[in-house]
Amino acid sequence: ALKEEPEDYESTRMLGAVLLSQHRFRDAIEISTRARAFNEHDAWNYGVLGDAWLELGDYQRAFDTFDEMMRRRPSAAAYARVAYAKELQGDLNGALQLMRMATDATSAHDPEGQAWHHVQVGDLLFKQGKLTSARREYDHAAFIFPDHPMAAAGLAAALTEIREQTSAA
């Protein structure tokens, strides 16, 4: 598409995500920077840029870019990225609050997205040692999107930990 129309904005912005999926992070930064020049208001470009900076280990630049994404368009994607940044910085309570906001912002027409967010909430609760609450989130994810692999893995981990704690007591 870009060979036919090198200035096509939609193709340019999507190429950034493709490059991320191929682990071509520097190329993703280059393309997303170009896409941002076409449309500086599109929060999508900030998400791709932040993800690439994060993968390259430039955490502060990634966190700043996620914050800019959030300022431009608060959304489930923005909340989830900022939640992950909080988690990486050791702020599990802040991460949990933002991931719950991401869950609430996810459309009812996106059950897979809802399940993913519930799993993320479950994982944060698990890390805090709140196993019953984590299990509830994993169960909820599996209810919304049956056979969700991350929900099954989280549930198995929570049940194993609960069983071990019960046996030790």
PDB file of C-alpha atoms in Angstrom:
ATOM      1  CA  ALA A   1       0.000   0.000   0.000  1.00  0.00           C
ATOM      2  CA  LEU A   2       2.838   2.402   0.840  1.00  0.00           C
ATOM      3  CA  LYS A   3       4.502   1.708  -2.501  1.00  0.00           C
ATOM      4  CA  GLU A   4       1.342   2.933  -4.219  1.00  0.00           C
ATOM      5  CA  GLU A   5       0.762   5.831  -1.809  1.00  0.00           C
ATOM      6  CA  PRO A   6       3.862   6.596   0.289  1.00  0.00           C
ATOM      7  CA  GLU A   7       2.017   9.296   2.240  1.00  0.00           C
ATOM      8  CA  ASP A   8      -0.989   7.125   3.181  1.00  0.00           C
ATOM      9  CA  TYR A   9      -1.477   7.789   6.876  1.00  0.00           C
ATOM     10  CA  GLU A  10      -3.419   4.646   7.818  1.00  0.00           C
ATOM     11  CA  SER A  11      -0.872   2.355   6.185  1.00  0.00           C
ATOM     12  CA  THR A  12       2.001   4.221   7.813  1.00  0.00           C
ATOM     13  CA  ARG A  13       0.516   4.046  11.314  1.00  0.00           C
ATOM     14  CA  MET A  14      -0.296   0.337  10.987  1.00  0.00           C
ATOM     15  CA  LEU A  15       3.196  -0.429   9.713  1.00  0.00           C
ATOM     16  CA  GLY A  16       4.517   0.708  13.103  1.00  0.00           C
ATOM     17  CA  ALA A  17       2.518  -2.030  14.829  1.00  0.00           C
ATOM     18  CA  VAL A  18       3.652  -4.608  12.270  1.00  0.00           C
ATOM     19  CA  LEU A  19       7.275  -3.656  12.862  1.00  0.00           C
ATOM     20  CA  LEU A  20       6.753  -3.993  16.622  1.00  0.00           C
ATOM     21  CA  SER A  21       5.390  -7.509  16.149  1.00  0.00           C
ATOM     22  CA  GLN A  22       8.522  -8.339  14.154  1.00  0.00           C
ATOM     23  CA  HIS A  23      10.732  -6.969  16.960  1.00  0.00           C
ATOM     24  CA  ARG A  24      12.067  -4.296  14.634  1.00  0.00           C
ATOM     25  CA  PHE A  25      11.844  -1.662  17.339  1.00  0.00           C
ATOM     26  CA  ARG A  26      14.066   1.013  15.823  1.00  0.00           C
ATOM     27  CA  ASP A  27      12.178   0.748  12.532  1.00  0.00           C
ATOM     28  CA  ALA A  28       8.887   1.014  14.441  1.00  0.00           C
ATOM     29  CA  ILE A  29      10.153   4.205  16.084  1.00  0.00           C
ATOM     30  CA  GLU A  30      11.118   5.654  12.719  1.00  0.00           C
ATOM     31  CA  ILE A  31       7.770   4.859  11.088  1.00  0.00           C
ATOM     32  CA  SER A  32       5.688   5.927  14.092  1.00  0.00           C
ATOM     33  CA  THR A  33       7.589   9.190  14.311  1.00  0.00           C
ATOM     34  CA  ARG A  34       6.759   9.745  10.651  1.00  0.00           C
ATOM     35  CA  ALA A  35       3.117   8.859  11.268  1.00  0.00           C
ATOM     36  CA  ARG A  36       3.042  11.241  14.229  1.00  0.00           C
ATOM     37  CA  ALA A  37       4.283  13.997  11.911  1.00  0.00           C
ATOM     38  CA  PHE A  38       1.253  13.297   9.685  1.00  0.00           C
ATOM     39  CA  ASN A  39      -1.129  13.383  12.648  1.00  0.00           C
ATOM     40  CA  GLU A  40       0.285  14.433  16.008  1.00  0.00           C
ATOM     41  CA  HIS A  41      -3.107  14.025  17.706  1.00  0.00           C
ATOM     42  CA  ASP A  42      -3.462  10.271  17.082  1.00  0.00           C
ATOM     43  CA  ALA A  43      -2.701   8.527  20.387  1.00  0.00           C
ATOM     44  CA  TRP A  44      -2.023   5.253  18.541  1.00  0.00           C
ATOM     45  CA  ASN A  45       1.380   6.502  17.417  1.00  0.00           C
ATOM     46  CA  TYR A  46       2.383   7.285  20.993  1.00  0.00           C
ATOM     47  CA  GLY A  47       1.474   3.731  22.022  1.00  0.00           C
ATOM     48  CA  VAL A  48       3.656   2.223  19.316  1.00  0.00           C
ATOM     49  CA  LEU A  49       6.510   4.590  20.144  1.00  0.00           C
ATOM     50  CA  GLY A  50       6.269   3.850  23.858  1.00  0.00           C
ATOM     51  CA  ASP A  51       6.176   0.097  23.269  1.00  0.00           C
ATOM     52  CA  ALA A  52       9.279   0.313  21.079  1.00  0.00           C
ATOM     53  CA  TRP A  53      11.179   2.460  23.599  1.00  0.00           C
ATOM     54  CA  LEU A  54      10.212   0.027  26.343  1.00  0.00           C
ATOM     55  CA  GLU A  55      11.519  -2.936  24.368  1.00  0.00           C
ATOM     56  CA  LEU A  56      14.777  -1.096  23.728  1.00  0.00           C
ATOM     57  CA  GLY A  57      15.179  -0.497  27.463  1.00  0.00           C
ATOM     58  CA  ASP A  58      14.657   3.266  27.426  1.00  0.00           C
ATOM     59  CA  TYR A  59      12.083   3.117  30.199  1.00  0.00           C
ATOM     60  CA  GLN A  60      11.866   6.820  30.979  1.00  0.00           C
ATOM     61  CA  ARG A  61      11.253   7.710  27.353  1.00  0.00           C
ATOM     62  CA  ALA A  62       8.654   4.917  27.148  1.00  0.00           C
ATOM     63  CA  PHE A  63       6.895   6.066  30.324  1.00  0.00           C
ATOM     64  CA  ASP A  64       6.847   9.688  29.140  1.00  0.00           C
ATOM     65  CA  THR A  65       5.432   8.583  25.795  1.00  0.00           C
ATOM     66  CA  PHE A  66       2.709   6.509  27.496  1.00  0.00           C
ATOM     67  CA  ASP A  67       1.825   9.524  29.640  1.00  0.00           C
ATOM     68  CA  GLU A  68       1.502  11.592  26.462  1.00  0.00           C
ATOM     69  CA  MET A  69      -0.712   8.892  24.954  1.00  0.00           C
ATOM     70  CA  MET A  70      -2.913   9.087  28.042  1.00  0.00           C
ATOM     71  CA  ARG A  71      -3.122  12.890  27.838  1.00  0.00           C
ATOM     72  CA  ARG A  72      -4.083  12.766  24.173  1.00  0.00           C
ATOM     73  CA  ARG A  73      -6.732  10.057  24.435  1.00  0.00           C
ATOM     74  CA  PRO A  74      -7.456   8.152  27.625  1.00  0.00           C
ATOM     75  CA  SER A  75      -8.479   4.650  26.564  1.00  0.00           C
ATOM     76  CA  ALA A  76      -8.147   1.014  27.570  1.00  0.00           C
ATOM     77  CA  ALA A  77      -4.892   0.804  25.595  1.00  0.00           C
ATOM     78  CA  ALA A  78      -3.467   3.898  27.287  1.00  0.00           C
ATOM     79  CA  TYR A  79      -4.529   2.811  30.780  1.00  0.00           C
ATOM     80  CA  ALA A  80      -3.012  -0.644  30.267  1.00  0.00           C
ATOM     81  CA  ARG A  81       0.308   0.773  29.083  1.00  0.00           C
ATOM     82  CA  VAL A  82       0.558   3.205  31.987  1.00  0.00           C
ATOM     83  CA  ALA A  83      -0.432   0.365  34.341  1.00  0.00           C
ATOM     84  CA  TYR A  84       2.450  -1.707  33.020  1.00  0.00           C
ATOM     85  CA  ALA A  85       4.806   1.236  33.504  1.00  0.00           C
ATOM     86  CA  LYS A  86       3.619   1.543  37.119  1.00  0.00           C
ATOM     87  CA  GLU A  87       4.151  -2.189  37.612  1.00  0.00           C
ATOM     88  CA  LEU A  88       7.690  -1.986  36.266  1.00  0.00           C
ATOM     89  CA  GLN A  89       8.366   0.821  38.730  1.00  0.00           C
ATOM     90  CA  GLY A  90       7.088  -1.306  41.624  1.00  0.00           C
ATOM     91  CA  ASP A  91       3.795   0.539  42.117  1.00  0.00           C
ATOM     92  CA  LEU A  92       1.437  -2.444  42.120  1.00  0.00           C
ATOM     93  CA  ASN A  93      -1.445  -0.487  43.668  1.00  0.00           C
ATOM     94  CA  GLY A  94      -1.202   2.198  40.988  1.00  0.00           C
ATOM     95  CA  ALA A  95      -0.894  -0.474  38.308  1.00  0.00           C
ATOM     96  CA  LEU A  96      -3.964  -2.272  39.660  1.00  0.00           C
ATOM     97  CA  GLN A  97      -6.034   0.916  39.703  1.00  0.00           C
ATOM     98  CA  LEU A  98      -5.092   1.731  36.100  1.00  0.00           C
ATOM     99  CA  MET A  99      -5.635  -1.838  34.877  1.00  0.00           C
ATOM    100  CA  ARG A 100      -9.111  -1.766  36.399  1.00  0.00           C
ATOM    101  CA  MET A 101      -9.718   1.459  34.496  1.00  0.00           C
ATOM    102  CA  ALA A 102      -8.540  -0.314  31.330  1.00  0.00           C
ATOM    103  CA  THR A 103     -10.982  -3.139  32.062  1.00  0.00           C
ATOM    104  CA  ASP A 104     -13.842  -0.692  32.545  1.00  0.00           C
ATOM    105  CA  ALA A 105     -12.926   1.138  29.321  1.00  0.00           C
ATOM    106  CA  THR A 106     -12.979  -2.029  27.217  1.00  0.00           C
ATOM    107  CA  SER A 107     -16.039  -2.422  25.022  1.00  0.00           C
ATOM    108  CA  ALA A 108     -18.598  -5.109  25.827  1.00  0.00           C
ATOM    109  CA  HIS A 109     -18.272  -5.993  22.133  1.00  0.00           C
ATOM    110  CA  ASP A 110     -14.667  -7.074  22.757  1.00  0.00           C
ATOM    111  CA  PRO A 111     -14.879 -10.129  25.028  1.00  0.00           C
ATOM    112  CA  GLU A 112     -11.316 -11.210  24.278  1.00  0.00           C
ATOM    113  CA  GLY A 113     -10.042  -7.763  25.242  1.00  0.00           C
ATOM    114  CA  GLN A 114     -12.143  -7.804  28.402  1.00  0.00           C
ATOM    115  CA  ALA A 115     -10.786 -11.226  29.333  1.00  0.00           C
ATOM    116  CA  TRP A 116      -7.205 -10.083  28.727  1.00  0.00           C
ATOM    117  CA  HIS A 117      -7.685  -7.108  31.038  1.00  0.00           C
ATOM    118  CA  HIS A 118      -9.265  -9.281  33.749  1.00  0.00           C
ATOM    119  CA  VAL A 119      -6.257 -11.611  33.531  1.00  0.00           C
ATOM    120  CA  GLN A 120      -3.935  -8.636  33.945  1.00  0.00           C
ATOM    121  CA  VAL A 121      -5.888  -7.532  37.033  1.00  0.00           C
ATOM    122  CA  GLY A 122      -5.667 -11.115  38.310  1.00  0.00           C
ATOM    123  CA  ASP A 123      -1.916 -11.176  37.762  1.00  0.00           C
ATOM    124  CA  LEU A 124      -1.453  -7.956  39.711  1.00  0.00           C
ATOM    125  CA  LEU A 125      -3.604  -9.273  42.561  1.00  0.00           C
ATOM    126  CA  PHE A 126      -1.622 -12.527  42.500  1.00  0.00           C
ATOM    127  CA  LYS A 127       1.625 -10.572  42.844  1.00  0.00           C
ATOM    128  CA  GLN A 128       0.129  -8.832  45.865  1.00  0.00           C
ATOM    129  CA  GLY A 129      -0.731 -12.192  47.439  1.00  0.00           C
ATOM    130  CA  LYS A 130      -4.486 -11.649  47.079  1.00  0.00           C
ATOM    131  CA  LEU A 131      -5.089 -15.130  45.731  1.00  0.00           C
ATOM    132  CA  THR A 132      -8.859 -15.357  46.192  1.00  0.00           C
ATOM    133  CA  SER A 133      -9.360 -12.050  44.383  1.00  0.00           C
ATOM    134  CA  ALA A 134      -6.920 -13.117  41.666  1.00  0.00           C
ATOM    135  CA  ARG A 135      -8.811 -16.383  41.205  1.00  0.00           C
ATOM    136  CA  ARG A 136     -12.060 -14.446  40.870  1.00  0.00           C
ATOM    137  CA  GLU A 137     -10.528 -12.327  38.074  1.00  0.00           C
ATOM    138  CA  TYR A 138      -9.242 -15.409  36.228  1.00  0.00           C
ATOM    139  CA  ASP A 139     -12.660 -17.064  36.573  1.00  0.00           C
ATOM    140  CA  HIS A 140     -14.318 -13.925  35.252  1.00  0.00           C
ATOM    141  CA  ALA A 141     -11.967 -13.834  32.273  1.00  0.00           C
ATOM    142  CA  ALA A 142     -12.725 -17.487  31.483  1.00  0.00           C
ATOM    143  CA  PHE A 143     -16.453 -16.806  31.766  1.00  0.00           C
ATOM    144  CA  ILE A 144     -16.284 -13.856  29.361  1.00  0.00           C
ATOM    145  CA  PHE A 145     -14.006 -15.648  26.887  1.00  0.00           C
ATOM    146  CA  PRO A 146     -14.092 -19.436  27.429  1.00  0.00           C
ATOM    147  CA  ASP A 147     -10.780 -21.262  27.069  1.00  0.00           C
ATOM    148  CA  HIS A 148      -8.746 -18.067  27.223  1.00  0.00           C
ATOM    149  CA  PRO A 149      -5.233 -19.513  27.665  1.00  0.00           C
ATOM    150  CA  MET A 150      -3.963 -16.779  29.970  1.00  0.00           C
ATOM    151  CA  ALA A 151      -7.044 -17.136  32.190  1.00  0.00           C
ATOM    152  CA  ALA A 152      -6.459 -20.890  32.414  1.00  0.00           C
ATOM    153  CA  ALA A 153      -2.777 -20.390  33.280  1.00  0.00           C
ATOM    154  CA  GLY A 154      -3.565 -17.764  35.906  1.00  0.00           C
ATOM    155  CA  LEU A 155      -6.281 -19.891  37.443  1.00  0.00           C
ATOM    156  CA  ALA A 156      -3.961 -22.909  37.606  1.00  0.00           C
ATOM    157  CA  ALA A 157      -1.258 -20.825  39.308  1.00  0.00           C
ATOM    158  CA  ALA A 158      -3.719 -19.332  41.798  1.00  0.00           C
ATOM    159  CA  LEU A 159      -5.248 -22.717  42.662  1.00  0.00           C
ATOM    160  CA  THR A 160      -1.791 -24.266  43.077  1.00  0.00           C
ATOM    161  CA  GLU A 161      -0.696 -21.462  45.399  1.00  0.00           C
ATOM    162  CA  ILE A 162      -3.947 -21.655  47.396  1.00  0.00           C
ATOM    163  CA  ARG A 163      -3.534 -25.437  47.705  1.00  0.00           C
ATOM    164  CA  GLU A 164       0.090 -25.075  48.863  1.00  0.00           C
ATOM    165  CA  GLN A 165      -0.846 -22.458  51.444  1.00  0.00           C
ATOM    166  CA  THR A 166      -3.687 -24.615  52.711  1.00  0.00           C
ATOM    167  CA  SER A 167      -1.390 -27.653  52.977  1.00  0.00           C
ATOM    168  CA  ALA A 168       1.275 -25.664  54.822  1.00  0.00           C
ATOM    169  CA  ALA A 169      -1.247 -24.424  57.364  1.00  0.00           C
TER     170      ALA A 169
END
